[in-house]
């Protein structure tokens, strides 16, 4: 279920979104005994959503319908995924659930684009993000759990990543691969990380033309260096945010009205999830969100050294790297809300609750 920033329809899609949101809340509150500990595990993220909801009090545009519908949907999805992950007591089952969720979400997004554009090559930065996560996860899980049927999921997710022709997702995948190759069964290995970095740097130096041809598919060097116009939007976002630095312009409201505020054509998105947080909720919101995100990274890295669940954390760390890097170009976390969000919420929930699960 997707609603694009700045291009919200009020037809059947909106009614379907409303129905899904109600069902999310129904299931979450039905499992009230699991809801409290599930939220407790990632409470700072929940606090950020509540803060975002309250930003209607100072939003510079009275676009409350967009703000409330988005925040209520986000909170419902967060609650639902958190409860499911909490109730799944087996690490193996939780990992498989997340992998299937990634693959399903990416597949739905990919075929929706194929049908819309009548082509298997569909430039996007949505399903390609989830496909990058799924490809890395299936690869490592196939080797760890010795499950043969996971091999096709590696190839299928990788295929969807390539068909997305997204430079940002390709780079995020390479960074995730870089992190994956830098990990051992005993956790993150700093010397191995340095060697892997040197290898990738040397490869880029000697095969730059090849990298531009495949990683930055269809883009000139000038377009890559300018972020395909993103740098212009980011400069405008910073200039706009400076006028309302502490609490921002209102969650999603500022983003939806960038065109009205700046006159910059088609600037309906910051094209950066972290900037979306800053623009919508200011320094106050960025502190809440940043605390959660940095804590998540720290728990994930620290968890790779665990003798109990270190292997699972080592599989999840490259996925978190993919989300973090891709979020610098597409606001999957912090603004956008569609089929990309549930797998990311599942990743966050699993990182914070895997210590409570059995084998």
CSV table of C-alpha atoms in Angstrom, one decimal:
chain,number,residue,atom,x,y,z
A,1,UNK,CA,0.0,0.0,0.0
A,2,UNK,CA,1.6,3.2,-1.1
A,3,UNK,CA,1.0,6.9,-1.0
A,4,UNK,CA,3.6,9.1,-2.7
A,5,UNK,CA,4.8,12.2,-1.0
A,6,UNK,CA,3.1,15.2,-2.6
A,7,UNK,CA,0.9,13.1,-4.8
A,8,UNK,CA,-1.7,11.6,-2.5
A,9,UNK,CA,-4.9,10.3,-4.1
A,10,UNK,CA,-8.2,10.3,-2.3
A,11,UNK,CA,-9.7,7.3,-4.1
A,12,UNK,CA,-9.8,3.6,-3.4
A,13,UNK,CA,-6.1,3.6,-2.4
A,14,UNK,CA,-6.9,5.9,0.5
A,15,UNK,CA,-9.8,3.8,1.6
A,16,UNK,CA,-7.6,0.7,1.4
A,17,UNK,CA,-4.9,2.4,3.5
A,18,UNK,CA,-7.5,3.3,6.1
A,19,UNK,CA,-8.8,-0.3,6.3
A,20,UNK,CA,-5.2,-1.6,6.6
A,21,UNK,CA,-4.5,0.9,9.3
A,22,UNK,CA,-7.6,-0.1,11.3
A,23,UNK,CA,-6.7,-3.8,11.0
A,24,UNK,CA,-3.2,-3.1,12.1
A,25,UNK,CA,-4.4,-1.4,15.3
A,26,UNK,CA,-7.0,-4.1,15.8
A,27,UNK,CA,-4.4,-6.9,15.8
A,28,UNK,CA,-1.8,-4.9,17.8
A,29,UNK,CA,-4.3,-4.1,20.6
A,30,UNK,CA,-5.7,-7.6,20.5
A,31,UNK,CA,-2.3,-8.8,21.4
A,32,UNK,CA,-2.0,-6.2,24.2
A,33,UNK,CA,0.1,-8.5,26.4
A,34,UNK,CA,2.8,-8.6,23.7
A,35,UNK,CA,2.4,-4.9,22.7
A,36,UNK,CA,3.9,-3.4,25.8
A,37,UNK,CA,7.2,-5.3,25.8
A,38,UNK,CA,7.4,-5.1,22.0
A,39,UNK,CA,7.2,-1.3,22.1
A,40,UNK,CA,9.5,-1.2,25.1
A,41,UNK,CA,12.3,-2.7,23.0
A,42,UNK,CA,12.2,0.2,20.6
A,43,UNK,CA,10.5,2.9,22.7
A,44,UNK,CA,12.6,5.8,21.5
A,45,UNK,CA,11.4,5.1,17.9
A,46,UNK,CA,7.8,5.1,19.2
A,47,UNK,CA,8.4,8.4,21.0
A,48,UNK,CA,9.6,9.9,17.7
A,49,UNK,CA,6.4,8.9,16.0
A,50,UNK,CA,4.3,10.5,18.8
A,51,UNK,CA,6.5,13.6,18.6
A,52,UNK,CA,5.9,13.7,14.8
A,53,UNK,CA,2.2,13.4,15.4
A,54,UNK,CA,2.2,16.3,17.8
A,55,UNK,CA,4.0,18.5,15.2
A,56,UNK,CA,0.5,19.5,14.0
A,57,UNK,CA,0.7,22.0,16.8
A,58,UNK,CA,3.4,24.0,15.1
A,59,UNK,CA,3.1,23.0,11.5
A,60,UNK,CA,3.5,26.0,9.2
A,61,UNK,CA,0.7,24.7,6.9
A,62,UNK,CA,-2.7,23.4,8.1
A,63,UNK,CA,-2.2,20.2,6.2
A,64,UNK,CA,-3.4,18.1,9.1
A,65,UNK,CA,-5.0,15.4,6.9
A,66,UNK,CA,-1.7,14.4,5.5
A,67,UNK,CA,0.2,14.6,8.8
A,68,UNK,CA,-2.4,12.6,10.8
A,69,UNK,CA,-3.0,10.0,8.2
A,70,UNK,CA,0.7,9.4,7.7
A,71,UNK,CA,1.6,9.3,11.4
A,72,UNK,CA,-1.3,7.0,12.3
A,73,UNK,CA,-0.4,4.6,9.5
A,74,UNK,CA,3.2,4.6,10.5
A,75,UNK,CA,2.4,4.0,14.2
A,76,UNK,CA,0.0,1.2,13.2
A,77,UNK,CA,2.6,-0.5,11.0
A,78,UNK,CA,5.2,-0.1,13.7
A,79,UNK,CA,3.0,-1.7,16.3
A,80,UNK,CA,1.9,-4.6,14.1
A,81,UNK,CA,5.5,-5.5,13.0
A,82,UNK,CA,6.8,-5.1,16.6
A,83,UNK,CA,4.2,-7.4,18.0
A,84,UNK,CA,4.8,-10.0,15.3
A,85,UNK,CA,8.6,-9.9,15.9
A,86,UNK,CA,8.1,-10.1,19.7
A,87,UNK,CA,5.8,-13.0,19.5
A,88,UNK,CA,8.1,-15.0,17.3
A,89,UNK,CA,10.3,-16.5,19.9
A,90,UNK,CA,12.6,-18.5,17.7
A,91,UNK,CA,15.6,-16.6,16.1
A,92,UNK,CA,15.5,-18.9,13.1
A,93,UNK,CA,11.8,-18.3,12.5
A,94,UNK,CA,12.1,-14.6,13.0
A,95,UNK,CA,15.0,-14.4,10.5
A,96,UNK,CA,13.0,-16.4,8.0
A,97,UNK,CA,10.0,-14.2,8.5
A,98,UNK,CA,12.1,-11.0,7.9
A,99,UNK,CA,13.6,-12.5,4.7
A,100,UNK,CA,10.2,-13.5,3.3
A,101,UNK,CA,8.9,-10.1,4.2
A,102,UNK,CA,11.7,-8.4,2.3
A,103,UNK,CA,11.3,-10.6,-0.7
A,104,UNK,CA,7.5,-10.2,-0.8
A,105,UNK,CA,7.6,-6.5,-0.4
A,106,UNK,CA,10.3,-6.1,-3.1
A,107,UNK,CA,8.3,-8.4,-5.5
A,108,UNK,CA,5.1,-6.5,-5.0
A,109,UNK,CA,6.9,-3.2,-5.6
A,110,UNK,CA,8.7,-4.6,-8.7
A,111,UNK,CA,5.7,-6.0,-10.4
A,112,UNK,CA,3.7,-2.9,-9.7
A,113,UNK,CA,6.4,-0.9,-11.5
A,114,UNK,CA,6.6,-3.4,-14.4
A,115,UNK,CA,2.8,-3.2,-15.0
A,116,UNK,CA,2.9,0.6,-14.8
A,117,UNK,CA,5.8,1.1,-17.2
A,118,UNK,CA,5.5,-2.0,-19.3
A,119,UNK,CA,9.2,-2.8,-18.9
A,120,UNK,CA,11.3,-5.1,-16.8
A,121,UNK,CA,13.8,-2.2,-16.4
A,122,UNK,CA,12.0,0.2,-14.0
A,123,UNK,CA,14.1,2.9,-12.5
A,124,UNK,CA,13.2,3.3,-8.8
A,125,UNK,CA,14.7,3.6,-5.4
A,126,UNK,CA,12.0,1.7,-3.5
A,127,UNK,CA,11.8,-2.0,-4.2
A,128,UNK,CA,15.5,-2.0,-5.1
A,129,UNK,CA,16.3,-1.0,-1.5
A,130,UNK,CA,14.4,-4.0,-0.1
A,131,UNK,CA,15.8,-6.3,-2.8
A,132,UNK,CA,19.3,-5.3,-1.7
A,133,UNK,CA,18.5,-6.2,1.9
A,134,UNK,CA,16.9,-9.5,0.8
A,135,UNK,CA,19.8,-10.6,-1.4
A,136,UNK,CA,22.4,-10.1,1.3
A,137,UNK,CA,20.2,-11.7,3.9
A,138,UNK,CA,19.3,-14.8,1.8
A,139,UNK,CA,23.0,-15.2,0.9
A,140,UNK,CA,24.2,-15.4,4.5
A,141,UNK,CA,21.2,-17.3,5.8
A,142,UNK,CA,21.6,-20.0,3.1
A,143,UNK,CA,25.1,-20.6,4.2
A,144,UNK,CA,24.4,-20.5,7.9
A,145,UNK,CA,21.1,-22.4,8.1
A,146,UNK,CA,21.9,-24.8,5.2
A,147,UNK,CA,18.5,-24.2,3.6
A,148,UNK,CA,18.6,-25.0,-0.1
A,149,UNK,CA,15.5,-23.2,-1.1
A,150,UNK,CA,17.0,-19.9,-0.1
A,151,UNK,CA,19.3,-19.9,-3.0
A,152,UNK,CA,16.6,-18.8,-5.5
A,153,UNK,CA,15.8,-15.9,-3.2
A,154,UNK,CA,19.3,-14.7,-3.5
A,155,UNK,CA,19.1,-14.6,-7.3
A,156,UNK,CA,15.6,-13.2,-7.4
A,157,UNK,CA,16.3,-10.4,-5.0
A,158,UNK,CA,19.5,-9.6,-6.8
A,159,UNK,CA,17.7,-9.6,-10.1
A,160,UNK,CA,15.1,-7.1,-8.8
A,161,UNK,CA,17.9,-4.9,-7.5
A,162,UNK,CA,19.6,-4.8,-10.9
A,163,UNK,CA,16.3,-4.2,-12.7
A,164,UNK,CA,15.6,-1.2,-10.4
A,165,UNK,CA,18.6,0.6,-12.0
A,166,UNK,CA,19.0,2.7,-8.9
A,167,UNK,CA,22.5,4.0,-8.3
A,168,UNK,CA,21.7,4.7,-4.6
A,169,UNK,CA,20.5,1.1,-4.1
A,170,UNK,CA,23.5,-0.3,-6.0
A,171,UNK,CA,25.9,1.7,-3.8
A,172,UNK,CA,24.0,0.7,-0.7
A,173,UNK,CA,24.3,-3.0,-1.7
A,174,UNK,CA,28.0,-2.7,-2.3
A,175,UNK,CA,28.4,-1.1,1.1
A,176,UNK,CA,26.3,-3.9,2.6
A,177,UNK,CA,28.5,-6.4,0.8
A,178,UNK,CA,31.6,-4.6,2.1
A,179,UNK,CA,30.3,-4.9,5.7
A,180,UNK,CA,29.3,-8.5,5.2
A,181,UNK,CA,32.8,-9.5,3.9
A,182,UNK,CA,34.3,-7.7,6.9
A,183,UNK,CA,32.5,-9.8,9.5
A,184,UNK,CA,33.5,-13.2,10.8
A,185,UNK,CA,31.8,-15.7,13.1
A,186,UNK,CA,33.3,-13.8,16.0
A,187,UNK,CA,31.9,-10.4,15.0
A,188,UNK,CA,33.1,-7.4,13.1
A,189,UNK,CA,36.8,-7.8,12.3
A,190,UNK,CA,38.6,-4.4,12.0
A,191,UNK,CA,41.7,-5.6,10.1
A,192,UNK,CA,39.4,-7.5,7.7
A,193,UNK,CA,37.3,-4.3,7.3
A,194,UNK,CA,40.5,-2.4,6.4
A,195,UNK,CA,41.6,-5.0,3.9
A,196,UNK,CA,38.1,-5.1,2.3
A,197,UNK,CA,38.0,-1.3,2.1
A,198,UNK,CA,41.4,-1.3,0.4
A,199,UNK,CA,40.3,-3.9,-2.1
A,200,UNK,CA,37.1,-2.0,-3.1
A,201,UNK,CA,39.1,1.2,-3.3
A,202,UNK,CA,41.6,-0.4,-5.6
A,203,UNK,CA,38.9,-2.0,-7.7
A,204,UNK,CA,37.2,1.4,-8.1
A,205,UNK,CA,40.5,3.1,-9.0
A,206,UNK,CA,41.4,0.6,-11.7
A,207,UNK,CA,37.9,-0.1,-13.1
A,208,UNK,CA,36.2,3.3,-12.7
A,209,UNK,CA,34.6,3.1,-16.2
A,210,UNK,CA,33.2,-0.3,-15.4
A,211,UNK,CA,31.7,1.0,-12.1
A,212,UNK,CA,30.1,3.9,-13.9
A,213,UNK,CA,28.6,1.6,-16.5
A,214,UNK,CA,26.9,-0.8,-14.1
A,215,UNK,CA,26.6,0.9,-10.7
A,216,UNK,CA,25.6,4.3,-12.1
A,217,UNK,CA,23.5,2.9,-14.9
A,218,UNK,CA,22.3,5.5,-17.4
A,219,UNK,CA,24.0,8.5,-15.6
A,220,UNK,CA,26.8,10.7,-16.6
A,221,UNK,CA,29.7,11.5,-14.3
A,222,UNK,CA,28.4,15.0,-13.9
A,223,UNK,CA,25.0,13.7,-12.9
A,224,UNK,CA,26.6,11.4,-10.3
A,225,UNK,CA,28.7,14.1,-8.8
A,226,UNK,CA,25.7,16.4,-8.4
A,227,UNK,CA,23.6,13.6,-6.9
A,228,UNK,CA,21.3,13.9,-10.0
A,229,UNK,CA,20.0,17.2,-8.8
A,230,UNK,CA,19.6,16.2,-5.2
A,231,UNK,CA,22.3,18.7,-4.1
A,232,UNK,CA,20.1,21.5,-5.2
A,233,UNK,CA,17.2,20.2,-3.2
A,234,UNK,CA,19.3,19.6,-0.2
A,235,UNK,CA,20.6,23.2,-0.2
A,236,UNK,CA,17.0,24.4,-0.4
A,237,UNK,CA,16.0,22.1,2.5
A,238,UNK,CA,18.8,23.5,4.7
A,239,UNK,CA,17.8,27.1,3.8
A,240,UNK,CA,14.2,26.4,4.7
A,241,UNK,CA,15.0,24.5,7.9
A,242,UNK,CA,17.2,27.3,9.2
A,243,UNK,CA,14.0,29.5,9.5
A,244,UNK,CA,12.4,26.9,11.9
A,245,UNK,CA,15.4,25.1,13.4
A,246,UNK,CA,14.2,23.7,16.7
A,247,UNK,CA,10.9,22.1,15.9
A,248,UNK,CA,10.8,22.1,12.1
A,249,UNK,CA,7.9,22.8,9.7
A,250,UNK,CA,5.7,19.9,10.8
A,251,UNK,CA,6.2,16.3,10.0
A,252,UNK,CA,5.6,15.7,6.2
A,253,UNK,CA,4.0,19.1,6.0
A,254,UNK,CA,7.2,20.9,5.3
A,255,UNK,CA,8.2,18.3,2.7
A,256,UNK,CA,4.9,18.5,0.9
A,257,UNK,CA,5.1,22.2,0.6
A,258,UNK,CA,8.7,22.7,-0.5
A,259,UNK,CA,7.5,23.7,-3.9
A,260,UNK,CA,5.3,26.4,-2.3
A,261,UNK,CA,8.1,27.6,0.0
A,262,UNK,CA,10.9,27.6,-2.5
A,263,UNK,CA,9.4,27.6,-6.0
A,264,UNK,CA,11.7,24.7,-6.9
A,265,UNK,CA,9.9,22.4,-9.4
A,266,UNK,CA,9.1,18.8,-8.3
A,267,UNK,CA,10.7,19.2,-4.9
A,268,UNK,CA,8.1,17.1,-3.1
A,269,UNK,CA,10.7,15.1,-1.2
A,270,UNK,CA,14.0,15.9,0.5
A,271,UNK,CA,15.5,12.7,-1.1
A,272,UNK,CA,17.1,12.0,2.2
A,273,UNK,CA,15.4,10.4,5.2
A,274,UNK,CA,17.6,12.1,7.8
A,275,UNK,CA,16.9,15.5,6.2
A,276,UNK,CA,13.2,14.7,6.2
A,277,UNK,CA,13.4,14.2,10.0
A,278,UNK,CA,15.3,17.5,10.4
A,279,UNK,CA,13.0,19.5,8.2
A,280,UNK,CA,9.8,18.1,9.6
A,281,UNK,CA,10.6,17.9,13.3
A,282,UNK,CA,13.7,20.1,13.7
A,283,UNK,CA,16.6,19.6,16.1
A,284,UNK,CA,14.3,18.2,18.8
A,285,UNK,CA,12.9,15.5,16.5
A,286,UNK,CA,16.4,14.8,15.1
A,287,UNK,CA,17.7,14.2,18.6
A,288,UNK,CA,15.0,11.6,19.4
A,289,UNK,CA,15.3,9.9,16.0
A,290,UNK,CA,19.1,10.1,16.0
A,291,UNK,CA,19.3,8.5,19.5
A,292,UNK,CA,17.3,5.6,18.3
A,293,UNK,CA,19.2,5.1,15.1
A,294,UNK,CA,22.7,5.3,16.7
A,295,UNK,CA,21.5,3.0,19.5
A,296,UNK,CA,20.3,0.5,16.9
A,297,UNK,CA,23.7,0.6,15.1
A,298,UNK,CA,25.5,0.1,18.4
A,299,UNK,CA,23.3,-2.8,19.6
A,300,UNK,CA,23.8,-4.4,16.2
A,301,UNK,CA,27.6,-4.1,16.1
A,302,UNK,CA,27.9,-5.1,19.7
A,303,UNK,CA,25.6,-8.1,19.1
A,304,UNK,CA,27.9,-9.5,16.5
A,305,UNK,CA,30.3,-10.6,19.2
A,306,UNK,CA,27.6,-12.5,21.2
A,307,UNK,CA,28.2,-16.2,21.5
A,308,UNK,CA,24.4,-16.8,21.6
A,309,UNK,CA,23.0,-14.7,18.7
A,310,UNK,CA,26.2,-13.2,17.1
A,311,UNK,CA,25.6,-15.0,13.8
A,312,UNK,CA,22.2,-13.6,13.4
A,313,UNK,CA,23.4,-10.1,14.2
A,314,UNK,CA,26.2,-10.5,11.7
A,315,UNK,CA,23.6,-11.2,9.0
A,316,UNK,CA,21.5,-8.2,10.1
A,317,UNK,CA,24.4,-5.7,10.2
A,318,UNK,CA,24.9,-5.5,6.3
A,319,UNK,CA,21.1,-5.0,6.0
A,320,UNK,CA,21.3,-2.1,8.4
A,321,UNK,CA,24.2,-0.7,6.4
A,322,UNK,CA,22.0,-0.9,3.2
A,323,UNK,CA,19.1,1.0,4.9
A,324,UNK,CA,21.4,3.7,6.3
A,325,UNK,CA,23.2,4.3,3.0
A,326,UNK,CA,20.1,4.2,0.8
A,327,UNK,CA,18.3,6.5,3.2
A,328,UNK,CA,20.8,9.2,2.2
A,329,UNK,CA,19.1,9.3,-1.2
A,330,UNK,CA,15.5,8.0,-0.6
A,331,UNK,CA,13.6,8.7,2.6
A,332,UNK,CA,12.6,5.2,3.4
A,333,UNK,CA,13.0,5.9,7.1
A,334,UNK,CA,11.9,9.3,8.3
A,335,UNK,CA,9.4,10.3,5.6
A,336,UNK,CA,8.2,7.9,2.9
A,337,UNK,CA,5.6,5.3,3.8
A,338,UNK,CA,4.9,2.3,1.5
A,339,UNK,CA,5.9,-1.3,1.0
A,340,UNK,CA,9.5,-0.5,1.9
A,341,UNK,CA,8.7,0.3,5.5
A,342,UNK,CA,7.5,-3.0,7.1
A,343,UNK,CA,10.8,-4.9,6.3
A,344,UNK,CA,12.8,-2.0,7.8
A,345,UNK,CA,10.6,-1.9,10.9
A,346,UNK,CA,11.1,-5.7,11.1
A,347,UNK,CA,14.8,-5.2,10.9
A,348,UNK,CA,14.8,-2.7,13.7
A,349,UNK,CA,12.5,-4.8,15.9
A,350,UNK,CA,14.6,-7.9,15.4
A,351,UNK,CA,17.9,-6.1,16.2
A,352,UNK,CA,16.4,-4.9,19.5
A,353,UNK,CA,14.6,-8.2,20.5
A,354,UNK,CA,16.8,-11.0,19.3
A,355,UNK,CA,18.5,-11.3,22.7
A,356,UNK,CA,15.2,-12.5,24.1
A,357,UNK,CA,14.7,-15.3,21.5
A,358,UNK,CA,15.7,-18.9,21.6
A,359,UNK,CA,17.4,-20.8,18.9
